[in-house]
Coordinates of C-alpha atoms in Angstrom, one line a residue:
M1103 CA 0.0 0.0 0.0
F1104 CA 1.4 3.4 -1.0
S1105 CA 1.5 5.6 2.1
D1106 CA 2.6 9.2 2.7
Q1107 CA 5.8 7.8 4.2
N1108 CA 6.6 6.0 1.0
L1109 CA 5.8 9.1 -1.0
Y1110 CA 8.1 11.1 1.3
H1111 CA 11.0 8.6 1.0
Y1112 CA 10.7 8.4 -2.8
S1113 CA 10.5 12.2 -3.0
L1114 CA 13.6 12.6 -0.8
L1115 CA 15.5 10.0 -2.9
S1116 CA 14.5 11.9 -6.0
L1117 CA 15.9 15.1 -4.6
F1118 CA 19.3 13.4 -4.3
L1119 CA 19.1 11.6 -7.6
I1120 CA 18.4 14.7 -9.7
G1121 CA 21.5 16.5 -8.3
P1122 CA 24.3 14.7 -10.2
P1123 CA 22.6 14.8 -13.7
T1124 CA 21.7 18.5 -13.1
F1125 CA 25.3 19.3 -12.3
I1126 CA 26.6 17.4 -15.3
A1127 CA 24.0 18.9 -17.7
C1128 CA 24.7 22.4 -16.5
Q1129 CA 28.4 22.0 -17.3
F1130 CA 27.4 22.1 -21.0
L1131 CA 24.1 24.0 -21.1
T1132 CA 22.8 26.9 -19.1
A1133 CA 19.1 27.9 -18.7
P1134 CA 18.2 30.5 -21.4
Y1135 CA 17.1 33.4 -19.3
G1136 CA 18.8 36.7 -18.2
K1137 CA 22.2 37.1 -19.7
H1138 CA 21.9 33.8 -21.5
R1139 CA 18.6 34.3 -23.2
R1140 CA 18.3 32.8 -26.6
S1141 CA 15.6 31.7 -29.0
G1142 CA 14.4 28.1 -29.6
W1143 CA 12.9 27.4 -26.1
G1144 CA 9.2 28.0 -26.9
P1145 CA 6.9 30.8 -25.7
T1146 CA 7.9 33.2 -23.1
I1147 CA 6.3 35.3 -20.3
S1148 CA 7.6 38.3 -18.4
P1149 CA 10.4 37.6 -15.9
P1150 CA 8.5 39.0 -12.9
L1151 CA 5.5 36.7 -13.6
A1152 CA 7.8 33.7 -14.2
W1153 CA 9.6 34.2 -10.9
F1154 CA 6.3 34.5 -9.1
L1155 CA 4.7 31.5 -10.6
M1156 CA 7.7 29.1 -10.5
E1157 CA 8.6 29.9 -6.9
S1158 CA 5.1 30.0 -5.6
P1159 CA 4.8 26.3 -4.5
T1160 CA 7.4 27.0 -1.8
L1161 CA 4.7 29.2 -0.1
W1162 CA 1.3 27.8 -0.9
L1163 CA 2.2 24.1 -0.8
T1164 CA 4.1 24.5 2.4
L1165 CA 1.2 26.4 4.0
I1166 CA -1.2 23.7 2.8
L1167 CA 0.8 20.7 4.0
F1168 CA 2.0 22.1 7.4
P1169 CA -1.3 21.8 9.3
F1170 CA -1.5 18.1 8.5
G1171 CA 1.8 17.3 10.1
K1172 CA 1.9 15.8 13.6
N1173 CA 4.3 18.6 14.7
H1174 CA 2.2 21.5 13.3
N1175 CA 1.5 22.8 16.8
N1176 CA 5.0 22.3 18.1
P1177 CA 6.7 25.7 18.5
L1178 CA 10.0 24.2 17.4
S1179 CA 8.6 23.3 14.0
L1180 CA 7.1 26.8 13.6
I1181 CA 10.5 28.3 14.5
L1182 CA 12.3 26.0 12.1
I1183 CA 10.1 26.6 9.1
S1184 CA 10.2 30.4 9.5
P1185 CA 13.6 31.1 7.8
Y1186 CA 12.5 28.9 4.8
L1187 CA 9.3 30.9 4.5
F1188 CA 11.1 34.2 5.0
H1189 CA 13.5 33.4 2.1
Y1190 CA 10.7 32.4 -0.2
T1191 CA 8.5 35.3 0.6
N1192 CA 11.4 37.4 -0.7
R1193 CA 12.0 35.2 -3.7
T1194 CA 8.4 34.7 -4.7
I1195 CA 6.8 38.1 -3.9
I1196 CA 9.3 40.8 -3.1
Y1197 CA 12.0 40.0 -5.8
P1198 CA 9.4 39.8 -8.7
L1199 CA 7.9 43.1 -7.6
K1200 CA 11.3 44.7 -7.7
L1201 CA 11.8 43.4 -11.2
Y1202 CA 8.4 44.6 -12.2
F1203 CA 8.8 48.2 -10.9
N1204 CA 12.4 48.3 -12.2
S1205 CA 11.1 47.6 -15.7
K1206 CA 8.4 50.2 -15.7
G1207 CA 9.1 53.1 -18.0
R1208 CA 11.7 51.1 -19.9
S1209 CA 11.6 48.8 -22.9
P1210 CA 10.0 45.4 -21.9
A1211 CA 12.4 42.9 -20.4
S1212 CA 13.3 39.9 -22.4
G1213 CA 10.9 37.0 -22.0
F1214 CA 11.4 34.1 -19.7
P1215 CA 10.8 30.7 -21.4
V1216 CA 7.7 29.0 -20.1
S1217 CA 9.5 25.6 -20.4
I1218 CA 12.2 26.7 -17.9
A1219 CA 9.7 28.2 -15.6
F1220 CA 7.7 24.9 -15.7
L1221 CA 10.8 22.8 -14.8
A1222 CA 11.5 25.1 -11.9
F1223 CA 7.9 24.9 -10.8
V1224 CA 8.1 21.1 -10.7
F1225 CA 11.3 21.2 -8.8
N1226 CA 9.8 23.5 -6.2
L1227 CA 6.8 21.3 -5.9
L1228 CA 9.1 18.4 -5.0
N1229 CA 11.3 20.3 -2.7
A1230 CA 8.5 22.1 -0.9
Y1231 CA 6.9 18.8 -0.2
V1232 CA 10.1 17.3 1.1
Q1233 CA 11.1 20.2 3.3
A1234 CA 7.5 21.0 4.6
R1235 CA 6.8 17.3 5.5
W1236 CA 10.1 16.8 7.3
V1237 CA 9.7 19.9 9.4
S1238 CA 6.0 19.5 10.1
H1239 CA 5.7 15.7 10.4
Y1240 CA 8.8 13.5 10.3
A1241 CA 11.2 15.5 12.5
D1242 CA 11.5 14.2 16.1
Y1243 CA 11.6 17.3 18.3
D1244 CA 11.0 15.5 21.6
S1245 CA 14.3 13.6 21.5
D1246 CA 16.3 16.3 19.7
V1247 CA 18.6 17.6 22.5
W1248 CA 20.8 19.5 20.0
F1249 CA 18.0 21.5 18.4
W1250 CA 18.9 24.9 19.7
V1251 CA 22.6 24.5 19.2
R1252 CA 22.1 23.3 15.6
F1253 CA 19.4 25.9 14.9
T1254 CA 21.5 28.8 16.3
G1255 CA 24.6 27.9 14.3
G1256 CA 22.7 27.2 11.2
M1257 CA 20.7 30.4 11.5
V1258 CA 23.9 32.4 11.6
V1259 CA 25.0 30.8 8.4
F1260 CA 21.6 31.2 6.8
A1261 CA 21.2 34.8 7.8
G1262 CA 24.6 35.7 6.5
G1263 CA 23.9 34.0 3.2
M1264 CA 20.5 35.6 2.8
A1265 CA 22.0 39.0 3.5
V1266 CA 24.6 38.5 0.7
N1267 CA 21.9 37.2 -1.6
V1268 CA 19.5 40.1 -1.1
W1269 CA 22.3 42.7 -1.3
A1270 CA 23.7 41.3 -4.5
D1271 CA 20.2 41.1 -6.1
K1272 CA 19.7 44.7 -5.1
V1273 CA 23.0 45.8 -6.8
L1274 CA 22.1 43.9 -10.0
V1275 CA 18.5 45.2 -10.2
G1276 CA 19.9 48.7 -9.5
L1277 CA 22.3 48.4 -12.5
K1278 CA 19.5 47.3 -14.7
S1279 CA 17.4 50.3 -13.7
E1280 CA 20.2 52.6 -15.0
G1281 CA 19.5 51.4 -18.5
N1282 CA 22.1 51.2 -21.3
G1283 CA 22.6 47.5 -21.1
Y1284 CA 24.7 45.4 -18.7
K1285 CA 27.5 46.9 -16.6
I1286 CA 30.3 45.5 -14.5
P1287 CA 29.0 45.1 -10.9
R1288 CA 31.4 46.6 -8.3
S1289 CA 31.8 46.9 -4.5
G1290 CA 31.6 44.3 -1.8
L1291 CA 31.8 40.7 -2.7
F1292 CA 31.5 41.6 -6.4
E1293 CA 35.2 42.4 -6.1
Y1294 CA 35.9 38.8 -5.3
V1295 CA 33.3 36.8 -7.3
S1296 CA 31.1 37.4 -10.3
C1297 CA 28.0 35.9 -8.7
P1298 CA 27.7 36.7 -5.0
N1299 CA 24.0 36.3 -5.3
Y1300 CA 24.5 32.6 -6.1
L1301 CA 27.2 32.4 -3.3
G1302 CA 24.7 33.8 -0.9
E1303 CA 22.0 31.4 -1.8
I1304 CA 24.3 28.4 -1.6
V1305 CA 25.4 29.5 1.9
E1306 CA 21.7 30.0 2.9
W1307 CA 20.8 26.4 2.1
L1308 CA 24.0 25.2 3.8
G1309 CA 22.7 27.0 6.9
W1310 CA 19.3 25.3 6.4
A1311 CA 20.9 21.9 6.2
L1312 CA 22.7 22.7 9.5
M1313 CA 19.5 24.0 11.1
T1314 CA 17.4 21.0 10.2
G1315 CA 20.1 18.4 10.6
S1316 CA 18.3 16.3 8.1
W1317 CA 18.7 14.5 4.8
A1318 CA 16.0 16.8 3.4
G1319 CA 18.0 19.9 4.2
F1320 CA 21.3 18.3 3.0
G1321 CA 19.6 17.2 -0.3
F1322 CA 18.4 20.7 -1.0
F1323 CA 21.8 22.2 -0.3
L1324 CA 23.5 19.7 -2.7
Y1325 CA 20.9 20.4 -5.4
T1326 CA 21.4 24.2 -5.0
F1327 CA 25.1 23.7 -5.3
A1328 CA 24.7 21.5 -8.4
N1329 CA 22.5 24.0 -10.1
L1330 CA 24.1 27.3 -9.3
V1331 CA 27.8 26.6 -9.4
P1332 CA 27.8 25.7 -13.1
R1333 CA 25.6 28.7 -13.9
A1334 CA 28.0 31.0 -12.0
R1335 CA 30.8 29.7 -14.3
F1336 CA 28.8 30.6 -17.4
N1337 CA 28.0 34.0 -16.0
H1338 CA 31.7 34.6 -15.2
E1339 CA 32.7 33.6 -18.7
W1340 CA 30.0 35.8 -20.1
Y1341 CA 31.3 38.8 -18.2
M1342 CA 34.8 38.2 -19.3
Q1343 CA 33.8 37.9 -23.0
K1344 CA 31.6 40.9 -22.9
F1345 CA 33.9 43.3 -21.1
G1346 CA 37.3 41.9 -22.1
E1347 CA 40.2 43.6 -20.4
D1348 CA 38.0 45.9 -18.4
Y1349 CA 36.7 43.0 -16.4
P1350 CA 38.7 42.3 -13.2
R1351 CA 40.8 39.2 -13.8
K1352 CA 41.2 38.4 -10.2
R1353 CA 37.5 37.7 -9.7
K1354 CA 36.4 34.1 -9.4
A1355 CA 33.0 32.8 -10.5
V1356 CA 31.3 32.0 -7.2
I1357 CA 33.8 30.9 -4.4
P1358 CA 36.2 33.6 -3.4
F1359 CA 39.9 32.8 -4.2
L1360 CA 39.0 29.3 -5.4
Y1361 CA 36.4 29.0 -8.2

């Protein structure tokens, strides 16, 4: 008989299994949006709408599933899910609004392929189910004597990563609002890596893995790494090709001083 526990285990296994092929595929092909937009990927929609729709399961599915978990009234589960929801409130609602208002009064932004948005939507369905069910149902808070130590340490890492992620997005959106095409981002971590926004997000989900102390959190961290590190390399190479000798040669792609 197929139970929720079986569904959860197969979903968690899927989260780990899709990481390696994603990492390999992304070494040769990067998603065609933003700097890498190109034709041949079917119909497109506006980037703000795409970000809102494809990230939305992280909010609505989490909020639907949470009340059905055995831990839904446990204060620890509510505390633990809060950083996750905080991140995705920014990514699903605030970030698309910034993109929308930034594009007003300028030529329309290049379209975001529906096919890519759909793939991201499916991943977020899977991941939101795994994270929400673990926090709300499968985590054992009663016997977790290390909860506060793990949560506090992980929260420091998560908060630092989110601060970098939000700051870097603000810089990039600000450069777009100036018009006249792409420019070289400067200041802060942009002096060390081309994609501090990706670095921040990777660090965020490392913090989440530490906070949860779970295979669910670790699987999400690994997938984030597998997806964003190759894209950061493509972004770095794009910057160097576009700006040539004007682009700082000491910058790495996503990990300061290393890669």
